CSV table of C-alpha atoms in Angstrom, one decimal:
chain,number,residue,atom,x,y,z
A,154,MET,CA,-0.3,0.4,0.6
A,155,LYS,CA,1.2,3.5,-0.5
A,156,ASP,CA,2.0,5.4,1.8
A,157,LYS,CA,-0.4,9.0,1.2
A,158,LYS,CA,0.7,12.1,0.6
A,159,PRO,CA,0.2,14.9,3.1
A,160,LYS,CA,-2.5,17.5,2.2
A,161,THR,CA,-0.6,20.3,2.9
A,162,ILE,CA,3.5,21.2,1.3
A,163,PHE,CA,5.5,24.0,1.9
A,164,HIS,CA,7.3,25.6,-1.2
A,165,LYS,CA,9.9,28.5,-1.5
A,166,ASN,CA,7.7,31.0,-3.8
A,167,LEU,CA,4.5,28.7,-4.0
A,168,ASN,CA,1.3,28.2,-2.6
A,169,PRO,CA,1.5,26.0,1.0
A,170,THR,CA,-1.8,24.9,-0.4
A,171,ARG,CA,-2.0,21.5,-2.1
A,172,ASP,CA,-4.9,21.4,-4.8
A,173,LYS,CA,-6.4,17.4,-5.8
A,174,ASN,CA,-4.2,17.9,-8.6
A,175,ASP,CA,-0.6,19.0,-7.8
A,176,HIS,CA,1.0,15.8,-7.6
A,177,LYS,CA,0.9,15.5,-11.6
A,178,PHE,CA,3.3,19.0,-11.3
A,179,ASP,CA,5.8,17.3,-9.1
A,180,LYS,CA,8.4,16.2,-11.9
A,181,PHE,CA,8.2,19.8,-13.5
A,182,LYS,CA,11.4,21.0,-12.4
A,183,GLY,CA,11.4,24.7,-14.3
A,184,LEU,CA,10.8,25.2,-18.1
A,185,SER,CA,14.0,24.2,-20.4
A,186,LYS,CA,16.9,27.0,-20.8
A,187,GLU,CA,16.0,26.6,-24.8
A,188,SER,CA,11.9,27.6,-24.4
A,189,GLN,CA,12.9,30.2,-21.8
A,190,LYS,CA,15.0,31.8,-23.9
A,191,ALA,CA,12.3,31.2,-26.8
A,192,LEU,CA,10.1,33.2,-24.3
A,193,GLU,CA,12.8,35.9,-23.7
A,194,GLN,CA,12.7,36.1,-27.8
A,195,ARG,CA,9.3,36.5,-28.2
A,196,ALA,CA,9.7,38.7,-25.7
A,197,ASN,CA,11.1,41.9,-27.0
A,198,GLU,CA,9.6,40.8,-30.3
A,199,ILE,CA,5.8,41.4,-28.8
A,200,LEU,CA,8.2,44.8,-26.9
A,201,GLU,CA,9.4,46.3,-30.1
A,202,LYS,CA,6.3,45.9,-32.2
A,203,TYR,CA,3.6,47.5,-29.5
A,204,PRO,CA,6.0,49.6,-27.4
A,205,VAL,CA,5.2,50.8,-24.3
A,206,PRO,CA,4.8,54.9,-23.6
A,207,GLN,CA,6.3,56.2,-20.7
A,208,TRP,CA,3.1,57.4,-19.1
A,209,ILE,CA,1.9,54.6,-19.1
A,210,MET,CA,4.4,53.5,-17.3
A,211,ASP,CA,4.4,56.4,-15.2
A,212,LEU,CA,1.1,55.7,-13.9
B,37,MET,CA,-17.5,35.4,-14.2
B,38,ILE,CA,-13.8,35.5,-12.3
B,39,ASP,CA,-15.3,33.3,-9.2
B,40,ASP,CA,-15.5,30.5,-11.8
B,41,ARG,CA,-11.6,29.6,-12.3
B,42,TYR,CA,-9.5,26.7,-11.5
B,43,GLU,CA,-6.9,26.4,-9.0
B,44,VAL,CA,-3.1,27.3,-9.7
B,45,ARG,CA,0.6,26.3,-9.0
B,46,VAL,CA,2.3,28.9,-8.3
B,47,GLU,CA,5.9,29.1,-9.1
B,48,LEU,CA,9.1,30.9,-9.8
B,49,ASN,CA,8.7,34.0,-7.4
B,50,ALA,CA,5.1,34.3,-8.7
B,51,THR,CA,6.3,34.2,-12.6
B,52,VAL,CA,4.9,31.5,-14.1
B,53,TYR,CA,1.8,29.5,-13.0
B,54,LYS,CA,0.3,26.0,-13.3
B,55,PHE,CA,-3.2,25.0,-13.7
B,56,ILE,CA,-5.2,22.1,-15.1
B,57,SER,CA,-8.0,22.1,-17.7
B,58,GLU,CA,-10.0,19.8,-17.2
B,59,GLY,CA,-13.0,18.6,-19.2
B,60,PRO,CA,-14.0,16.3,-22.6
B,61,ARG,CA,-10.0,15.8,-24.0
B,62,GLY,CA,-9.5,15.0,-20.5
B,63,ASN,CA,-7.4,16.5,-18.3
B,64,VAL,CA,-4.5,19.6,-19.9
B,65,GLU,CA,-1.2,20.8,-18.5
B,66,LYS,CA,-2.2,24.7,-18.8
B,67,ILE,CA,1.0,27.0,-18.3
B,68,VAL,CA,0.6,31.2,-17.9
B,69,CYS,CA,4.4,32.2,-17.9
B,70,TYR,CA,5.0,36.4,-17.4
B,71,THR,CA,8.6,36.7,-18.8
B,72,LYS,CA,10.7,40.5,-18.7
B,73,THR,CA,12.1,42.0,-21.7
B,74,ARG,CA,14.5,44.1,-22.0
B,75,ARG,CA,12.5,47.2,-20.4
B,76,PRO,CA,12.2,47.3,-16.8
B,77,ASN,CA,8.7,46.3,-15.2
B,78,ILE,CA,7.2,45.0,-18.2
B,79,TYR,CA,6.4,41.8,-18.7
B,80,ASN,CA,4.9,39.9,-21.5
B,81,LEU,CA,2.3,37.5,-20.6
B,82,GLY,CA,2.5,34.1,-23.0
B,83,PHE,CA,0.6,30.6,-21.9
B,84,GLY,CA,-0.2,27.5,-23.8
B,85,ASP,CA,-0.5,24.2,-23.2
B,86,TYR,CA,2.9,22.4,-21.5
B,87,ASN,CA,4.8,20.0,-23.4
B,88,GLU,CA,7.2,17.6,-21.6
B,89,LEU,CA,8.9,17.1,-24.9
B,90,ILE,CA,10.5,21.1,-24.9
B,91,ASN,CA,9.6,21.3,-21.0
B,92,GLY,CA,7.7,24.1,-22.2
B,93,PHE,CA,4.8,25.2,-23.8
B,94,ASP,CA,2.9,25.3,-26.5
B,95,ASP,CA,0.9,28.9,-27.2
B,96,LYS,CA,-0.2,27.8,-30.6
B,97,VAL,CA,-2.7,24.9,-30.1
B,98,VAL,CA,-6.4,24.8,-29.6
B,99,THR,CA,-7.4,22.5,-26.9
B,100,ASN,CA,-10.6,22.6,-27.4
B,101,ASN,CA,-11.4,21.7,-23.8
B,102,GLY,CA,-14.5,23.2,-23.9
B,103,ASP,CA,-13.4,25.5,-20.9
B,104,SER,CA,-12.3,28.9,-22.8
B,105,GLN,CA,-13.7,31.0,-20.4
B,106,LYS,CA,-13.1,29.2,-17.7
B,107,VAL,CA,-8.7,29.1,-18.4
B,108,LEU,CA,-9.2,33.0,-19.7
B,109,ALA,CA,-10.5,33.3,-15.1
B,110,THR,CA,-8.0,32.1,-13.6
B,111,VAL,CA,-5.2,33.3,-16.2
B,112,ALA,CA,-6.7,36.8,-14.8
B,113,LYS,CA,-6.7,35.8,-11.2
B,114,SER,CA,-3.3,35.4,-12.5
B,115,LEU,CA,-2.6,38.5,-12.9
B,116,PHE,CA,-3.7,39.4,-9.7
B,117,THR,CA,-2.0,37.4,-8.1
B,118,PHE,CA,1.6,38.4,-10.5
B,119,THR,CA,1.4,41.9,-9.8
B,120,ASP,CA,0.7,41.9,-6.1
B,121,ARG,CA,3.4,40.6,-6.5
B,122,TYR,CA,5.0,42.8,-9.3
B,123,PRO,CA,2.8,46.3,-8.9
B,124,ASN,CA,4.6,48.6,-10.7
B,125,ALA,CA,5.1,45.9,-13.3
B,126,ALA,CA,3.3,46.4,-16.8
B,127,VAL,CA,2.2,43.6,-19.2
B,128,ILE,CA,1.9,42.9,-22.2
B,129,ALA,CA,-0.4,40.2,-24.3
B,130,SER,CA,-1.5,39.7,-28.1
B,131,GLY,CA,-2.4,36.0,-29.1
B,132,SER,CA,0.4,34.0,-31.1
B,133,THR,CA,-2.4,33.4,-34.2
B,134,LEU,CA,-5.8,35.8,-34.6
B,135,ALA,CA,-8.2,33.3,-32.7
B,136,ARG,CA,-6.3,33.4,-29.3
B,137,THR,CA,-5.6,37.6,-29.7
B,138,ARG,CA,-9.5,37.4,-30.0
B,139,LEU,CA,-9.7,35.0,-27.5
B,140,TYR,CA,-7.7,37.5,-25.2
B,141,ARG,CA,-10.4,40.5,-26.1
B,142,MET,CA,-13.6,37.8,-25.2
B,143,GLY,CA,-11.7,37.5,-21.6
B,144,ILE,CA,-10.7,41.0,-21.0
B,145,THR,CA,-14.5,41.9,-22.3
B,146,ASN,CA,-16.1,39.8,-20.3
B,147,ASN,CA,-14.3,40.0,-17.0
B,148,LEU,CA,-14.3,44.4,-17.7
B,149,LEU,CA,-16.1,44.9,-15.0
B,150,LEU,CA,-13.8,43.3,-12.5
B,151,ILE,CA,-10.3,44.4,-14.0
B,152,GLU,CA,-11.0,48.2,-14.3
B,153,ASN,CA,-12.1,48.3,-10.4
B,154,ASP,CA,-7.5,46.9,-10.1
B,155,PHE,CA,-6.1,48.0,-13.7
B,156,HIS,CA,-5.2,50.5,-16.1
B,157,VAL,CA,-6.5,48.4,-19.3
B,158,TYR,CA,-5.4,48.9,-23.3
B,159,GLY,CA,-5.1,48.3,-26.7
B,160,TRP,CA,-3.3,48.8,-29.1
B,161,LYS,CA,-5.3,49.8,-32.8
B,162,ASP,CA,-3.7,52.6,-35.1
B,163,ASN,CA,-0.3,52.6,-33.6
B,164,GLU,CA,-0.5,53.1,-30.1
B,165,PHE,CA,-2.5,51.8,-26.6
B,166,VAL,CA,-5.7,53.6,-26.5
B,167,LYS,CA,-8.0,52.7,-23.2
B,168,PHE,CA,-9.9,49.0,-24.0
B,169,GLU,CA,-13.1,49.6,-25.3
B,170,LYS,CA,-15.4,46.8,-25.5
B,171,ASN,CA,-14.6,44.1,-28.8
B,172,GLY,CA,-12.2,47.2,-29.7
B,173,PRO,CA,-9.9,45.9,-32.7
B,174,TYR,CA,-7.2,44.9,-30.9
B,175,GLU,CA,-3.9,43.4,-31.6
B,176,ALA,CA,-2.3,43.3,-29.1
B,177,PHE,CA,-2.9,44.0,-24.7
B,178,LEU,CA,-1.6,46.2,-21.7
B,179,VAL,CA,-2.1,45.4,-18.0
B,180,LYS,CA,-0.4,48.1,-14.9
B,181,ARG,CA,-2.1,48.3,-11.8
B,182,LYS,CA,-4.3,50.9,-10.4
B,183,LYS,CA,-1.8,52.5,-7.6
B,184,ILE,CA,-4.6,52.6,-4.1
B,185,ASN,CA,-3.2,55.8,-2.5
B,186,LYS,CA,-3.3,56.7,1.3
B,187,PHE,CA,-7.3,57.2,0.9
B,188,GLY,CA,-7.6,53.7,-0.4
B,189,ILE,CA,-9.6,54.7,-3.6
């Protein structure tokens, strides 16, 4: 018989409550470097295409 | 509307949010990422289906799990949590496809009253960001958390 997992797991920077689907993310160790790099590239492309005026940042 | 959403798991200093979409196509792992841009305090919002093969996510896939409103409400909730942590952040979102951009617009429109209570909301039209109006033909969206003054207004 498998031991039941504890109901709450405290992780750094995580919500303290573990919901019923949390075990599905247990294998997640963070996005791959390639994925992160692609995301950063995409983020900057979008910023270039849709520049944010400073007055909005000053709100 | 925003009350009907999935529970999220928050990671990586509140820049990554994970949840499970449940529907006729089964359980699908979804990820919302807030990615820094080269300008301070400006982030890009991306979300899609987690792809274990690339350890990333696919933001072009159409899951068709019958829960798009709930998914969008969950994404909207993540925006609140993210800007609680980063109150000076501005967040840009633009769909990777036209259909997704329309979906984002729908999501903002359906939650606009709630969102506008706490955020300045803009849409990109005619080469600039303008105040968001329901169902406007926007290519991208920008939100920034409203500052609360000492009177709580």
